[in-house]
Short mmCIF file of C-alpha atoms in Angstrom, two decimals:
data_model
loop_
_atom_site.label_atom_id
_atom_site.label_comp_id
_atom_site.label_asym_id
_atom_site.label_seq_id
_atom_site.Cartn_x
_atom_site.Cartn_y
_atom_site.Cartn_z
CA MET A 192 -77.75 -60.69 9.23
CA THR A 193 -76.08 -63.19 11.52
CA SER A 194 -72.30 -63.37 10.97
CA ARG A 195 -70.88 -66.62 10.11
CA LEU A 196 -69.05 -68.45 12.97
CA TRP A 197 -66.02 -69.81 10.87
CA GLU A 198 -63.72 -68.58 8.15
CA ALA A 199 -60.94 -69.91 5.99
CA SER A 200 -57.88 -67.92 7.13
CA THR A 201 -55.29 -69.33 4.64
CA ALA A 202 -55.48 -70.32 1.00
CA GLN A 203 -54.74 -73.95 2.28
CA GLY A 204 -57.99 -73.62 4.19
CA GLU A 205 -59.98 -72.55 0.93
CA ARG A 206 -58.26 -75.29 -1.10
CA PHE A 207 -59.28 -77.97 1.43
CA ILE A 208 -62.89 -76.99 1.24
CA GLU A 209 -62.86 -76.92 -2.45
CA ALA A 210 -61.18 -80.34 -2.63
CA PHE A 211 -63.67 -81.48 -0.23
CA VAL A 212 -66.79 -80.31 -2.07
CA GLU A 213 -65.37 -81.93 -5.36
CA ASN A 214 -64.66 -85.38 -3.67
CA PRO A 215 -65.85 -85.79 -0.14
CA ALA A 216 -65.47 -89.65 -0.33
CA ARG A 217 -61.61 -89.10 -0.34
CA ALA A 218 -61.81 -87.20 3.05
CA LEU A 219 -60.76 -87.92 6.70
CA LEU A 220 -62.16 -85.47 9.11
CA ALA A 221 -60.71 -85.73 12.60
CA PHE A 222 -61.94 -83.97 15.78
CA ASP A 223 -60.80 -83.37 19.31
CA PHE A 224 -63.60 -83.85 21.81
CA ASP A 225 -63.57 -81.13 24.62
CA GLY A 226 -63.48 -77.76 23.47
CA THR A 227 -64.26 -78.77 19.77
CA LEU A 228 -67.27 -81.06 19.68
CA ALA A 229 -68.19 -80.40 23.36
CA PRO A 230 -68.17 -77.16 25.09
CA ILE A 231 -65.66 -76.76 27.84
CA VAL A 232 -67.28 -77.08 31.35
CA GLU A 233 -65.97 -76.85 34.99
CA ASP A 234 -66.66 -80.50 35.70
CA PRO A 235 -65.48 -82.97 33.04
CA GLU A 236 -68.46 -85.42 33.91
CA ASP A 237 -70.93 -82.63 32.81
CA SER A 238 -69.16 -82.56 29.22
CA ARG A 239 -71.76 -83.14 26.48
CA LEU A 240 -71.50 -83.52 22.70
CA HIS A 241 -72.73 -80.22 21.07
CA GLU A 242 -76.14 -81.25 19.61
CA GLY A 243 -75.63 -79.13 16.57
CA ALA A 244 -72.15 -80.88 16.07
CA ALA A 245 -74.04 -84.17 16.40
CA ASP A 246 -76.58 -83.40 13.82
CA SER A 247 -73.66 -81.97 11.43
CA LEU A 248 -71.71 -85.09 11.83
CA SER A 249 -74.70 -87.29 11.08
CA ALA A 250 -75.33 -85.08 7.98
CA ILE A 251 -72.08 -85.68 6.67
CA ALA A 252 -70.91 -89.09 7.92
CA GLY A 253 -72.13 -91.18 4.97
CA LYS A 254 -70.38 -88.77 2.41
CA VAL A 255 -66.81 -89.10 3.76
CA ALA A 256 -64.15 -91.76 3.81
CA GLN A 257 -63.75 -91.43 7.70
CA LEU A 258 -64.87 -89.50 10.60
CA ALA A 259 -62.75 -89.57 13.83
CA ILE A 260 -62.52 -88.31 17.23
CA ILE A 261 -59.01 -88.21 18.56
CA THR A 262 -59.08 -87.53 22.22
CA GLY A 263 -57.13 -87.70 25.33
CA ARG A 264 -60.29 -89.05 27.00
CA GLY A 265 -60.87 -92.76 27.21
CA VAL A 266 -63.33 -94.16 24.56
CA ASP A 267 -65.80 -95.29 27.29
CA ALA A 268 -66.25 -91.75 28.57
CA VAL A 269 -66.47 -90.21 24.97
CA ARG A 270 -68.99 -93.01 23.98
CA ARG A 271 -71.01 -92.33 27.27
CA LEU A 272 -70.77 -88.40 27.29
CA GLY A 273 -71.32 -88.29 23.52
CA LYS A 274 -74.14 -90.72 23.72
CA LEU A 275 -72.44 -92.14 20.59
CA ASP A 276 -73.99 -95.66 20.74
CA SER A 277 -77.40 -94.40 20.22
CA ARG A 278 -76.82 -91.90 17.69
CA HIS A 279 -77.97 -92.67 14.00
CA GLY A 280 -75.94 -91.93 10.95
CA LEU A 281 -72.37 -92.31 12.49
CA SER A 282 -71.27 -95.58 11.10
CA SER A 283 -68.15 -94.12 9.62
CA LEU A 284 -66.81 -92.79 13.02
CA VAL A 285 -63.96 -94.11 14.97
CA VAL A 286 -62.96 -92.87 18.38
CA LEU A 287 -59.24 -92.99 19.23
CA GLY A 288 -59.11 -92.52 23.02
CA GLN A 289 -56.02 -91.76 25.27
CA TYR A 290 -54.26 -90.26 22.27
CA GLY A 291 -54.88 -93.51 20.12
CA VAL A 292 -54.03 -96.14 22.63
CA GLU A 293 -57.77 -97.04 22.81
CA ARG A 294 -60.11 -97.50 19.84
CA TRP A 295 -63.82 -97.95 19.39
CA ASP A 296 -65.44 -98.48 15.66
CA ALA A 297 -69.11 -97.55 15.40
CA ALA A 298 -69.54 -99.64 12.31
CA THR A 299 -68.27 -102.91 14.02
CA GLY A 300 -68.66 -102.11 17.69
CA GLU A 301 -65.03 -103.47 18.09
CA VAL A 302 -63.06 -102.02 20.99
CA ARG A 303 -59.32 -101.83 21.66
CA HIS A 304 -58.87 -101.48 25.49
CA PRO A 305 -55.28 -102.38 26.69
CA ASP A 306 -54.82 -103.00 30.50
CA VAL A 307 -54.07 -100.03 32.62
CA PRO A 308 -50.29 -99.51 33.30
CA THR A 309 -49.42 -100.11 37.05
CA GLY A 310 -47.43 -96.84 36.71
CA ILE A 311 -50.46 -94.80 36.76
CA ARG A 312 -52.02 -96.40 39.81
CA GLU A 313 -48.73 -96.08 41.79
CA ALA A 314 -48.60 -92.31 40.90
CA TRP A 315 -51.96 -91.62 42.41
CA GLY A 316 -50.75 -91.30 46.09
CA ASP A 317 -47.90 -89.28 45.20
CA VAL A 318 -50.05 -86.74 43.13
CA GLU A 319 -52.45 -86.34 46.18
CA ALA A 320 -49.44 -85.68 48.48
CA LEU A 321 -47.96 -83.18 46.06
CA VAL A 322 -51.10 -81.29 45.87
CA ALA A 323 -51.25 -81.18 49.72
CA ASP A 324 -47.76 -79.81 49.86
CA VAL A 325 -48.61 -77.16 47.59
CA GLU A 326 -51.51 -76.15 49.46
CA ARG A 327 -49.29 -76.15 52.59
CA SER A 328 -46.94 -73.73 50.76
CA GLY A 329 -49.68 -71.10 50.73
CA VAL A 330 -51.40 -71.86 47.28
CA ASP A 331 -55.00 -72.05 47.44
CA VAL A 332 -56.06 -75.27 45.64
CA ALA A 333 -59.77 -75.22 46.83
CA GLY A 334 -61.92 -76.50 43.93
CA LEU A 335 -58.94 -78.48 42.51
CA TYR A 336 -60.16 -81.65 40.95
CA LEU A 337 -58.23 -85.08 40.15
CA GLU A 338 -59.89 -86.99 37.34
CA ASP A 339 -59.48 -90.82 37.13
CA LYS A 340 -58.91 -91.26 33.34
CA GLU A 341 -57.93 -94.95 33.80
CA ARG A 342 -54.51 -94.52 31.68
CA ALA A 343 -54.17 -91.10 33.00
CA ILE A 344 -54.65 -88.60 35.93
CA GLY A 345 -56.17 -85.21 35.16
CA VAL A 346 -55.47 -82.52 37.41
CA HIS A 347 -57.94 -79.69 36.89
CA THR A 348 -57.49 -76.19 38.23
CA ARG A 349 -60.51 -74.56 36.38
CA ARG A 350 -62.58 -74.35 39.53
CA THR A 351 -59.72 -73.11 41.89
CA PRO A 352 -59.76 -69.22 42.92
CA ASP A 353 -56.74 -68.67 40.54
CA PRO A 354 -56.78 -71.31 37.81
CA GLN A 355 -53.56 -70.08 36.01
CA GLY A 356 -51.60 -69.45 39.37
CA VAL A 357 -52.48 -72.99 40.59
CA PHE A 358 -51.59 -74.43 37.21
CA ASP A 359 -48.30 -72.67 37.28
CA ALA A 360 -47.56 -73.84 40.76
CA LEU A 361 -48.13 -77.46 39.87
CA LEU A 362 -46.62 -77.56 36.71
CA GLY A 363 -42.87 -78.05 37.48
CA PRO A 364 -43.65 -80.59 40.58
CA LEU A 365 -46.07 -82.60 38.50
CA ARG A 366 -43.38 -82.95 35.56
CA GLU A 367 -40.89 -84.17 38.09
CA LEU A 368 -43.33 -86.53 39.50
CA ALA A 369 -44.23 -88.10 36.12
CA GLU A 370 -40.57 -88.54 35.28
CA ARG A 371 -39.95 -90.46 38.63
CA HIS A 372 -42.74 -92.78 37.58
CA ASP A 373 -41.63 -92.94 33.85
CA LEU A 374 -44.85 -91.20 32.81
CA VAL A 375 -45.54 -88.26 30.52
CA LEU A 376 -46.94 -84.79 31.59
CA GLU A 377 -49.49 -83.36 29.06
CA PRO A 378 -50.41 -79.62 29.92
CA GLY A 379 -53.77 -78.37 28.53
CA ARG A 380 -56.34 -75.83 29.09
CA ALA A 381 -56.68 -75.58 33.01
CA VAL A 382 -55.60 -79.09 33.32
CA LEU A 383 -52.34 -81.06 33.78
CA GLU A 384 -52.55 -84.60 32.67
CA ILE A 385 -50.26 -87.38 33.75
CA ARG A 386 -50.26 -90.31 31.42
CA ALA A 387 -48.64 -93.60 30.74
CA SER A 388 -48.12 -93.38 26.92
CA SER A 389 -45.84 -91.02 25.04
CA GLN A 390 -48.16 -91.58 21.98
CA ASP A 391 -49.77 -88.20 20.98
CA LYS A 392 -52.52 -86.99 18.58
CA GLY A 393 -50.00 -86.82 15.79
CA ASP A 394 -49.12 -90.53 16.02
CA ALA A 395 -52.86 -91.41 16.15
CA LEU A 396 -53.56 -89.37 13.16
CA ARG A 397 -50.70 -90.81 11.08
CA GLU A 398 -52.02 -94.41 11.98
CA LEU A 399 -55.47 -93.57 10.81
CA VAL A 400 -54.19 -92.04 7.55
CA GLU A 401 -52.20 -95.12 6.88
CA GLN A 402 -55.25 -97.28 7.33
CA VAL A 403 -57.91 -95.04 5.45
CA LYS A 404 -55.48 -93.59 2.77
CA PRO A 405 -57.38 -90.59 2.10
CA SER A 406 -56.48 -87.71 -0.50
CA MET A 407 -57.46 -84.96 1.98
CA VAL A 408 -57.25 -84.72 5.73
CA ALA A 409 -58.65 -82.00 8.28
CA MET A 410 -57.85 -82.02 12.06
CA VAL A 411 -60.00 -79.93 14.33
CA GLY A 412 -58.61 -78.96 17.69
CA ASP A 413 -58.55 -76.33 20.36
CA ASP A 414 -55.78 -77.13 22.86
CA LEU A 415 -51.94 -77.89 23.00
CA GLY A 416 -52.37 -81.39 22.73
CA ASP A 417 -53.83 -81.16 19.24
CA ILE A 418 -50.51 -79.35 18.10
CA PRO A 419 -48.75 -82.56 17.29
CA ALA A 420 -51.69 -83.52 14.91
CA PHE A 421 -51.56 -80.20 13.31
CA GLU A 422 -47.68 -80.99 12.76
CA ALA A 423 -48.57 -84.33 11.24
CA LEU A 424 -50.71 -82.58 8.77
CA GLU A 425 -47.71 -80.23 7.74
CA GLU A 426 -45.86 -83.46 6.99
CA LEU A 427 -48.71 -84.94 5.00
CA GLN A 428 -49.14 -81.61 3.13
CA LYS A 429 -45.55 -81.72 2.17
CA ALA A 430 -46.02 -85.20 0.74
CA GLY A 431 -48.77 -84.08 -1.45
CA MET A 432 -51.89 -84.45 0.49
CA ILE A 433 -54.49 -81.62 0.76
CA CYS A 434 -54.80 -80.78 4.48
CA ALA A 435 -56.31 -78.18 6.89
CA ARG A 436 -55.66 -77.41 10.37
CA VAL A 437 -59.14 -76.29 11.95
CA VAL A 438 -58.97 -74.40 15.09
CA SER A 439 -61.81 -74.18 17.61
CA ALA A 440 -60.92 -70.90 18.89
CA SER A 441 -61.28 -69.64 22.53
CA SER A 442 -60.00 -66.62 24.51
CA GLU A 443 -58.68 -69.18 27.14
CA GLU A 444 -56.03 -70.77 24.63
CA ARG A 445 -54.74 -68.48 21.91
CA THR A 446 -51.69 -70.61 21.03
CA LEU A 447 -53.36 -72.38 18.16
CA ASP A 448 -54.50 -69.31 16.50
CA GLY A 449 -51.33 -69.13 14.42
CA HIS A 450 -51.91 -72.62 13.24
CA ALA A 451 -55.29 -72.17 11.77
CA ASP A 452 -56.12 -72.78 8.25
CA ILE A 453 -59.75 -72.63 9.13
CA ARG A 454 -60.88 -70.79 12.40
CA CYS A 455 -64.24 -71.51 14.18
CA GLU A 456 -65.67 -69.88 17.16
CA GLY A 457 -65.68 -72.65 19.44
CA PRO A 458 -67.97 -75.73 19.31
CA ASP A 459 -70.72 -73.53 17.79
CA GLY A 460 -68.40 -72.59 14.97
CA VAL A 461 -67.28 -76.19 14.40
CA ALA A 462 -70.84 -77.49 14.24
CA GLU A 463 -71.65 -74.62 11.69
CA TRP A 464 -68.60 -75.39 9.70
CA VAL A 465 -69.32 -79.15 9.25
CA ALA A 466 -73.12 -78.16 8.59
CA ASP A 467 -71.94 -75.86 5.85
CA LEU A 468 -69.66 -78.61 4.25
CA ALA A 469 -72.68 -80.79 4.26
CA ALA A 470 -75.00 -78.17 2.71
CA ARG A 471 -72.43 -77.66 -0.14
CA LEU A 472 -72.72 -81.27 -1.03
CA GLY A 473 -76.39 -80.95 -1.43
#
């Protein structure tokens, strides 16, 4: 018998599932993209929406108050990589990109896409020079990849010979560089992201809750950048809302394990969890 790829790890997780099955139309389900709805890959441009997750979301979309993707990616990238414009049954989906600075509504096609801050463009040359300095100091940065995320610069260490060692060598200098340009440094799974806005996923989730006014909320994430959203759920729960922190677990990032009300085995587990929710609704 095949074992299930997810489990409710707290009473709060069980309570959310029970409340969801009883009244899904009052639920907001929010998801990170990379590592949650899409498997982590070496090249960010190779990222693709997990087909099982896509099917599960389509199965449940018409039964919930709101589906959302809250991501550090730009909305254009998520729409393209996830093929969201051509998928059926996702009319209740909204994508909040760049931690909520950008927005796309599947139902209306409306896009919020503010101008790119000049500070990001000005920082590019300094980031390249910093990487060159670190390399000259003896750190092997072969395979390091700089990603243009429009409102952010992603410094990916996954393809280097020592991803964690390169990450650690760059962390302090990149934080200082970000501060000089009045920018924000966001560490993640084998990536350091320099971005223009201090808005985080918690802010984005609170804004969405205010708009949708659900009675229950779940956030699904896999990385350090999802912790502010989990903290927002704790606030909402204290205010009387039924909430669940759902972790897409991996051996690469274990920090979130202690936050999990529901634990899924990576994107496969997330897809199975949503499919099981849909099946319980009949």
